[in-house]
Amino acid sequence: MEEIQADIPFTSRYSMTQQRFTGKNAVRFDQIEEQEIRETVGEIRLENPRLSCHDVNVFYGDKQAIRGINLDIGHNEVIAMIGPSGCGKSTFLRCFNRMNDTISNCRVTGKIMMDGQDINGTVIDPVALRVRVGMVFQKPNPFPKSIWENVAYGPRIHGLAQTKDGIHEIVVKSLQQAGLWDEVKDRLHQPGLGLSGGQQQRLCIARTIAVNPEVILMDEPCSALDPIATGKIEELIDTLRKNYSICIVTHSMHQASRISDRTAYFHLGHLVEVGETKTVFLNPLHPLTEDYVTGRFG
Amino acid sequence: MESSMDKRLKKRYAADRRFRIYGLSAVAISLLFLSLLFISIIGKGYTAFQQTSVLLDVYIDPEMLDPEGTGDRALLSSADFGALIKQAMRKAFPEVTARRDKRALYRLLSSGAEFELRNQVLAHPEQIGTERSIWVPADGSVDMLMKGAISRDTAESDRPLKDKQLVWIDALSSQNRLKKKFNTTFFTAGDSRDPELAGIWGALVGSILTLFVTLLLSFPIGVAAALYLEQFAPRNRWTDLIEVNINNLAAVPSIVFGLLGLAVFINFFGFPRSAPLVGGLVLSLMTLPTIIIAGRAALKSVSPSIYEAALGVGASPMQAVMHHVLPMAMPGIMTGTIIGMARALGETAPLLMIGMVAFIVDIPGSILDSSTVLPVQIFLWADSPERGFMERTSAAIMVLLLFLIIMNASAVILRKHFERHR
Ligand SMILES: Nc1ncnc2c1ncn2[C@@H]1O[C@H](COP(=O)(O)OP(=O)(O)O)[C@@H](O)[C@H]1O
Ligand SMILES: [Mg+2]
């Protein structure tokens, strides 16, 4: 009863928001929000960060998808990125390994520092960057090759081992780390596409960690999986945090609260709030965050 | 209520059945026409695989070939074997004495008979001085008579074989000296004015050489162009213009390419006329747009997630394309290539423009030799008045179709190979 009482002011505000979005004389959505969200609420800076974003903007042609984001990502932390769909989570994530370069009309401004160097600068080559910042995609996308070949591909093109035995060692280690070894050790030379969806996604994770990245980006890695496979991936993320920084985009707030140390809430290209996961979910500072985490919006 | 529902359901099933019947009859009609085509070609052409030969007892007279007994091969090969053949014919029909009759008698044999004899003697010089029975090709008209293409009932003046000749033929036949044998000449010889001496081998080699040049040029260039346009080129006005023009090129009538080839390759660059090299160049121009369009479609159909996955583990765009996208697109590219090559194999018009229509007896030995190709050979034979060329036209079509089938089958096998290695 008390909870409902507490909600009343937000509910009324929410219905007002609804009115703004509909009707003939609707004010433009983004204009309003522009005024409402100026500064990110919460602790955006860390001591000794692994990645540090300064005023990052992303444009698709004339359309701005990411608006002036400042954020640090620490060592060995799992940071979850949540927000309604279309708010720019994927776009922001793809800035970290310069995957946005592959989209012809996409332009990124601002600085993203990694070990004292701007990854958008001329010193770092995007190809080399993608070895240090690996990525796991929304839909499992193993190569149409054998399981072994899938994992061996990265180490081989980067010359991480000179002999086939050396490569095999990396393959075994990566599959073990990805928690897939026991399931596939007898069928290493069968096609990766023959695995189940969850296994395929863990194969993609094994493929990513085979090249020794420092950061792993995951864009809704569980959205195509069933709950059991999702559970396995979440366990895996928990073990991976020992060695890697992990940025994970998720549409499941439960997942974010289960696996992440910090949570960042995005809204229409803005970073609205970032903080300890517990704080963000239990005591959100920004009303928009509160609307979202209590399930009233998005 | 229920009955109306039932009625609707029944109607739906009936529509289903009707649709299936339409489809089946469409397939049946096309199969019917295809089999009609095959039946008519095979029916007209199968006789060409047999050729009438005459068994002749020839005394290989050393006096006429090599009077001094030197055994010199050059001398031997230029000796008058025709005289030996005529002598043997006279001996077989001693009753023929008048000059005109003798000439009519000799005409029962093909002019290839003396080459047959010469080849045998050159291969076995020890036979000189003995009498041998050898099979020599009969004249085309005799062959036609044996195959029933010339009727004995037509008036003598309308018949290539006169009554006297018919008597001699019957005499040979009754002695078992006239037989239809497998026609090896057809598969080993080049073109000839005499149907019984004409073969398809020259045109087949010409086709193989021409297609070889075409494939060697158009496949790598086409794949490279498709890769560049699909994977690397920026999207702007220029690439749009190029795309439109490639599509236009694919629709240009092939004779235009022939004229272009004549103007550029022969008149400007001075390449030899009638050569498979020029034919291949012209056909490459024609095949390239097909390969580029098919290649782009195949590349486009590869899911971009594979490309992203490769980039994600640090592959360069080039590596991502070469290691993953291209191999996955390969079966599609190969299908396009084979369609292009099949079209090139059957192409006649542009090759007429660059002189591949010339009458060429020799088998081409390289891409610079004069030669003709299968469809042009078919065109030439179909245009010849002799009856013997009619069956050879159909036989040549069969060879062309067989070539096409072999090409397509190998493409299917290659495709399977690529698909298995994904
Ligand atoms: N390739 C693209 N071209 C143009 N606009 C894009 C492209 N990708 C995403 N956008 C736009 O950018 C915004 C953010 O998209 P995205 O990052 O995919 O959101 P999210 O992952 O949070 O759902 C959306 O409005 C979307 O329409
Ligand atoms: Mg997304």
XYZ file of N, CA, C and O in Angstrom, chain B residues 229-327:
396
model
N 33.034 -3.346 -55.923
C 31.796 -2.564 -55.928
C 30.937 -2.874 -54.710
O 30.314 -1.999 -54.131
N 30.925 -4.142 -54.292
C 30.017 -4.527 -53.227
C 30.591 -4.245 -51.848
O 29.865 -3.886 -50.940
N 31.885 -4.435 -51.695
C 32.452 -4.401 -50.349
C 33.243 -3.141 -50.038
O 33.315 -2.726 -48.900
N 33.881 -2.555 -51.027
C 34.822 -1.495 -50.698
C 34.442 -0.132 -51.256
O 34.782 0.887 -50.666
N 33.750 -0.093 -52.397
C 33.511 1.193 -53.048
C 32.585 2.058 -52.210
O 31.651 1.549 -51.588
N 32.844 3.357 -52.165
C 31.900 4.239 -51.486
C 30.623 4.313 -52.304
O 30.628 4.064 -53.515
N 29.510 4.621 -51.620
C 28.256 4.773 -52.362
C 28.145 6.233 -52.795
O 27.924 7.113 -51.968
N 28.338 6.507 -54.057
C 28.148 7.884 -54.521
C 27.691 7.878 -55.963
O 27.371 6.829 -56.522
N 27.684 9.065 -56.578
C 27.153 9.164 -57.925
C 27.938 8.307 -58.911
O 27.390 7.716 -59.822
N 29.246 8.258 -58.703
C 30.080 7.517 -59.656
C 29.793 6.031 -59.624
O 29.678 5.384 -60.655
N 29.690 5.488 -58.396
C 29.434 4.053 -58.326
C 28.025 3.728 -58.828
O 27.807 2.688 -59.426
N 27.090 4.661 -58.607
C 25.745 4.457 -59.159
C 25.802 4.398 -60.678
O 25.189 3.531 -61.316
N 26.576 5.331 -61.238
C 26.720 5.391 -62.696
C 27.317 4.089 -63.221
O 26.844 3.511 -64.203
N 28.345 3.608 -62.524
C 28.996 2.358 -62.948
C 27.997 1.212 -62.881
O 27.904 0.396 -63.804
N 27.225 1.173 -61.801
C 26.263 0.087 -61.641
C 25.244 0.085 -62.784
O 24.971 -0.949 -63.393
N 24.711 1.264 -63.088
C 23.722 1.366 -64.165
C 24.341 0.884 -65.477
O 23.727 0.145 -66.249
N 25.582 1.278 -65.714
C 26.215 0.916 -66.980
C 26.520 -0.563 -67.081
O 26.455 -1.140 -68.163
N 26.865 -1.178 -65.947
C 27.098 -2.625 -65.980
C 25.794 -3.335 -66.329
O 25.768 -4.256 -67.148
N 24.707 -2.883 -65.719
C 23.414 -3.488 -66.040
C 23.070 -3.285 -67.513
O 22.518 -4.176 -68.157
N 23.405 -2.113 -68.046
C 23.144 -1.868 -69.461
C 23.978 -2.786 -70.339
O 23.490 -3.334 -71.324
N 25.241 -2.941 -69.965
C 26.136 -3.783 -70.769
C 25.602 -5.197 -70.878
O 25.717 -5.836 -71.921
N 24.997 -5.675 -69.783
C 24.490 -7.044 -69.790
C 23.376 -7.199 -70.813
O 23.079 -8.303 -71.250
N 22.756 -6.093 -71.190
C 21.616 -6.177 -72.103
C 21.988 -5.827 -73.539
O 21.143 -5.880 -74.426
N 23.253 -5.471 -73.776
C 23.658 -5.083 -75.130
C 23.660 -6.314 -76.033
O 24.163 -7.365 -75.641
N 23.092 -6.216 -77.254
C 23.107 -7.355 -78.164
C 24.544 -7.769 -78.468
O 25.418 -6.918 -78.635
N 24.765 -9.079 -78.559
C 26.140 -9.553 -78.604
C 26.863 -9.136 -79.867
O 28.082 -9.010 -79.880
N 26.119 -8.888 -80.947
C 26.798 -8.538 -82.193
C 27.567 -7.226 -82.036
O 28.599 -7.003 -82.659
N 27.067 -6.362 -81.145
C 27.754 -5.099 -80.891
C 29.142 -5.362 -80.317
O 30.126 -4.716 -80.680
N 29.224 -6.344 -79.442
C 30.531 -6.695 -78.890
C 31.451 -7.198 -79.989
O 32.658 -6.969 -79.965
N 30.863 -7.923 -80.959
C 31.664 -8.409 -82.083
C 32.241 -7.258 -82.884
O 33.429 -7.266 -83.234
N 31.413 -6.257 -83.151
C 31.886 -5.089 -83.904
C 32.982 -4.365 -83.131
O 34.002 -3.960 -83.690
N 32.768 -4.256 -81.830
C 33.765 -3.617 -80.971
C 35.083 -4.392 -81.031
O 36.163 -3.812 -81.180
N 34.966 -5.729 -80.942
C 36.163 -6.567 -80.996
C 36.901 -6.389 -82.310
O 38.131 -6.288 -82.346
N 36.140 -6.320 -83.393
C 36.755 -6.132 -84.712
C 37.513 -4.808 -84.755
O 38.659 -4.735 -85.185
N 36.865 -3.761 -84.247
C 37.486 -2.436 -84.320
C 38.691 -2.329 -83.403
O 39.729 -1.792 -83.787
N 38.556 -2.852 -82.181
C 39.613 -2.633 -81.194
C 40.700 -3.693 -81.280
O 41.873 -3.388 -81.496
N 40.320 -4.958 -81.154
C 41.347 -5.986 -81.028
C 42.038 -6.284 -82.352
O 43.236 -6.529 -82.389
N 41.269 -6.303 -83.435
C 41.874 -6.686 -84.703
C 42.434 -5.476 -85.442
O 43.607 -5.437 -85.799
N 41.591 -4.436 -85.626
C 42.067 -3.297 -86.412
C 43.043 -2.418 -85.643
O 43.999 -1.912 -86.204
N 42.812 -2.238 -84.338
C 43.680 -1.331 -83.586
C 44.899 -2.056 -83.019
O 46.039 -1.683 -83.248
N 44.657 -3.136 -82.289
C 45.785 -3.851 -81.679
C 46.469 -4.805 -82.651
O 47.558 -5.291 -82.375
N 45.824 -5.116 -83.746
C 46.434 -5.981 -84.742
C 46.517 -7.442 -84.339
O 47.413 -8.165 -84.785
N 45.626 -7.905 -83.475
C 45.604 -9.332 -83.147
C 45.149 -10.119 -84.371
O 44.427 -9.592 -85.218
N 45.561 -11.400 -84.454
C 45.185 -12.163 -85.642
C 43.673 -12.370 -85.741
O 42.988 -12.575 -84.743
N 43.179 -12.322 -86.958
C 41.787 -12.568 -87.264
C 41.432 -14.034 -86.982
O 42.314 -14.887 -87.017
N 40.214 -14.332 -86.703
C 39.706 -15.703 -86.523
C 40.333 -16.458 -85.351
O 40.130 -17.648 -85.219
N 41.123 -15.786 -84.526
C 41.851 -16.526 -83.492
C 41.018 -16.649 -82.213
O 40.268 -15.742 -81.866
N 41.167 -17.780 -81.496
C 40.469 -17.944 -80.222
C 40.803 -16.827 -79.232
O 39.973 -16.494 -78.381
N 42.013 -16.245 -79.342
C 42.371 -15.149 -78.441
C 41.372 -14.005 -78.565
O 40.825 -13.519 -77.568
N 41.110 -13.592 -79.818
C 40.196 -12.468 -80.029
C 38.766 -12.884 -79.672
O 38.027 -12.127 -79.040
N 38.415 -14.124 -80.060
C 37.082 -14.616 -79.698
C 36.886 -14.585 -78.194
O 35.851 -14.145 -77.693
N 37.910 -15.043 -77.464
C 37.836 -15.052 -76.001
C 37.708 -13.656 -75.439
O 36.947 -13.415 -74.499
N 38.462 -12.709 -76.019
C 38.385 -11.323 -75.545
C 36.973 -10.772 -75.718
O 36.402 -10.165 -74.815
N 36.417 -11.005 -76.910
C 35.071 -10.485 -77.199
C 34.045 -11.127 -76.268
O 33.203 -10.445 -75.677
N 34.157 -12.449 -76.103
C 33.190 -13.127 -75.239
C 33.373 -12.712 -73.780
O 32.409 -12.697 -73.008
N 34.602 -12.359 -73.394
C 34.819 -11.873 -72.025
C 34.039 -10.592 -71.793
O 33.406 -10.424 -70.749
N 34.111 -9.692 -72.763
C 33.363 -8.436 -72.634
C 31.893 -8.727 -72.386
O 31.226 -8.071 -71.591
N 31.410 -9.762 -73.086
C 29.997 -10.092 -73.015
C 29.653 -10.781 -71.695
O 28.578 -10.602 -71.139
N 30.601 -11.604 -71.198
C 30.349 -12.398 -69.997
C 30.557 -11.586 -68.722
O 29.917 -11.849 -67.710
N 31.460 -10.610 -68.789
C 31.813 -9.846 -67.586
C 30.594 -9.285 -66.838
O 30.481 -9.518 -65.632
N 29.690 -8.571 -67.523
C 28.556 -8.013 -66.770
C 27.754 -9.090 -66.050
O 27.352 -8.906 -64.902
N 27.564 -10.239 -66.715
C 26.818 -11.332 -66.077
C 27.509 -11.762 -64.791
O 26.875 -11.935 -63.747
N 28.835 -11.946 -64.874
C 29.567 -12.414 -63.693
C 29.540 -11.346 -62.602
O 29.354 -11.649 -61.423
N 29.686 -10.087 -62.994
C 29.702 -9.019 -61.984
C 28.350 -8.944 -61.280
O 28.279 -8.892 -60.049
N 27.274 -9.000 -62.059
C 25.951 -8.880 -61.449
C 25.682 -10.077 -60.531
O 25.255 -9.923 -59.382
N 25.975 -11.282 -61.036
C 25.748 -12.473 -60.202
C 26.643 -12.437 -58.974
O 26.222 -12.801 -57.868
N 27.882 -12.001 -59.163
C 28.828 -11.937 -58.048
C 28.360 -10.975 -56.976
O 28.411 -11.281 -55.781
N 27.869 -9.821 -57.405
C 27.403 -8.844 -56.417
C 26.208 -9.385 -55.651
O 26.114 -9.218 -54.429
N 25.296 -10.041 -56.395
C 24.122 -10.599 -55.714
C 24.563 -11.645 -54.690
O 24.047 -11.685 -53.566
N 25.534 -12.473 -55.072
C 25.995 -13.523 -54.157
C 26.665 -12.901 -52.935
O 26.454 -13.355 -51.806
N 27.458 -11.857 -53.162
C 28.147 -11.216 -52.035
C 27.140 -10.544 -51.106
O 27.258 -10.584 -49.891
N 26.113 -9.938 -51.722
C 25.117 -9.232 -50.933
C 24.339 -10.207 -50.055
O 23.876 -9.857 -48.980
N 24.193 -11.444 -50.551
C 23.379 -12.394 -49.797
C 24.125 -12.989 -48.604
O 23.524 -13.679 -47.796
N 25.426 -12.726 -48.497
C 26.151 -13.210 -47.317
C 25.797 -12.296 -46.152
O 25.883 -11.077 -46.267
N 25.383 -12.910 -45.047
C 24.922 -12.109 -43.908
C 26.032 -11.184 -43.417
O 27.163 -11.615 -43.203
N 25.721 -9.881 -43.216
C 26.769 -8.961 -42.749
C 27.300 -9.332 -41.375
O 28.368 -8.879 -40.991
N 26.561 -10.176 -40.651
C 27.039 -10.517 -39.312
C 28.354 -11.294 -39.372
O 29.154 -11.244 -38.442
N 28.592 -12.006 -40.477
C 29.843 -12.742 -40.618
C 31.012 -11.764 -40.796
O 32.074 -11.907 -40.191
N 30.753 -10.745 -41.596
C 31.755 -9.707 -41.818
C 32.070 -9.016 -40.496
O 33.235 -8.830 -40.130
N 31.012 -8.672 -39.746
C 31.213 -8.011 -38.462
C 31.966 -8.912 -37.493
O 32.833 -8.450 -36.754
N 31.617 -10.214 -37.512
C 32.287 -11.143 -36.605
C 33.783 -11.159 -36.868
O 34.593 -11.143 -35.939
N 34.156 -11.156 -38.144
C 35.576 -11.187 -38.486
C 36.250 -9.890 -38.043
O 37.321 -9.919 -37.438
N 35.588 -8.753 -38.297
C 36.157 -7.483 -37.839
C 36.297 -7.498 -36.322
O 37.272 -6.999 -35.766
N 35.311 -8.096 -35.657
C 35.285 -8.114 -34.202
C 36.480 -8.814 -33.583
O 36.885 -8.483 -32.476
N 37.052 -9.801 -34.271
C 38.248 -10.439 -33.724
C 39.511 -9.829 -34.323
O 40.593 -10.384 -34.193
N 39.374 -8.682 -34.960
C 40.559 -7.950 -35.393
C 41.025 -8.263 -36.793
O 42.185 -8.028 -37.119
N 40.154 -8.804 -37.639
C 40.542 -8.986 -39.037
C 40.408 -7.637 -39.748
O 39.544 -6.835 -39.408
N 41.282 -7.396 -40.711
C 41.138 -6.178 -41.506
C 39.963 -6.380 -42.453
O 39.570 -7.520 -42.713
N 39.396 -5.300 -42.987
C 38.273 -5.474 -43.920
C 38.623 -6.422 -45.063
O 37.811 -7.259 -45.464
N 39.861 -6.307 -45.551
C 40.316 -7.178 -46.637
C 40.291 -8.644 -46.197
O 39.801 -9.512 -46.915
N 40.827 -8.903 -44.991
C 40.850 -10.286 -44.490
C 39.433 -10.799 -44.278
O 39.125 -11.939 -44.611
N 38.586 -9.949 -43.722
C 37.210 -10.380 -43.468
C 36.541 -10.807 -44.767
O 35.856 -11.823 -44.829
N 36.797 -10.032 -45.833
C 36.173 -10.363 -47.113
C 36.795 -11.620 -47.706
O 36.095 -12.549 -48.126
N 38.119 -11.670 -47.722
C 38.791 -12.783 -48.394
C 38.611 -14.103 -47.647
O 38.482 -15.152 -48.262
N 38.633 -14.053 -46.310
C 38.562 -15.294 -45.543
C 37.131 -15.792 -45.350
O 36.917 -16.973 -45.172
N 36.181 -14.877 -45.323
C 34.837 -15.302 -44.933
C 33.758 -14.990 -45.968
O 33.012 -15.857 -46.357
N 33.699 -13.729 -46.389
C 32.586 -13.345 -47.263
C 32.722 -13.997 -48.640
O 31.785 -14.614 -49.141
N 33.905 -13.890 -49.228
C 34.093 -14.432 -50.582
C 33.868 -15.947 -50.641
O 33.150 -16.424 -51.515
N 34.471 -16.729 -49.720
C 34.203 -18.171 -49.782
C 32.716 -18.504 -49.668
O 32.232 -19.422 -50.320
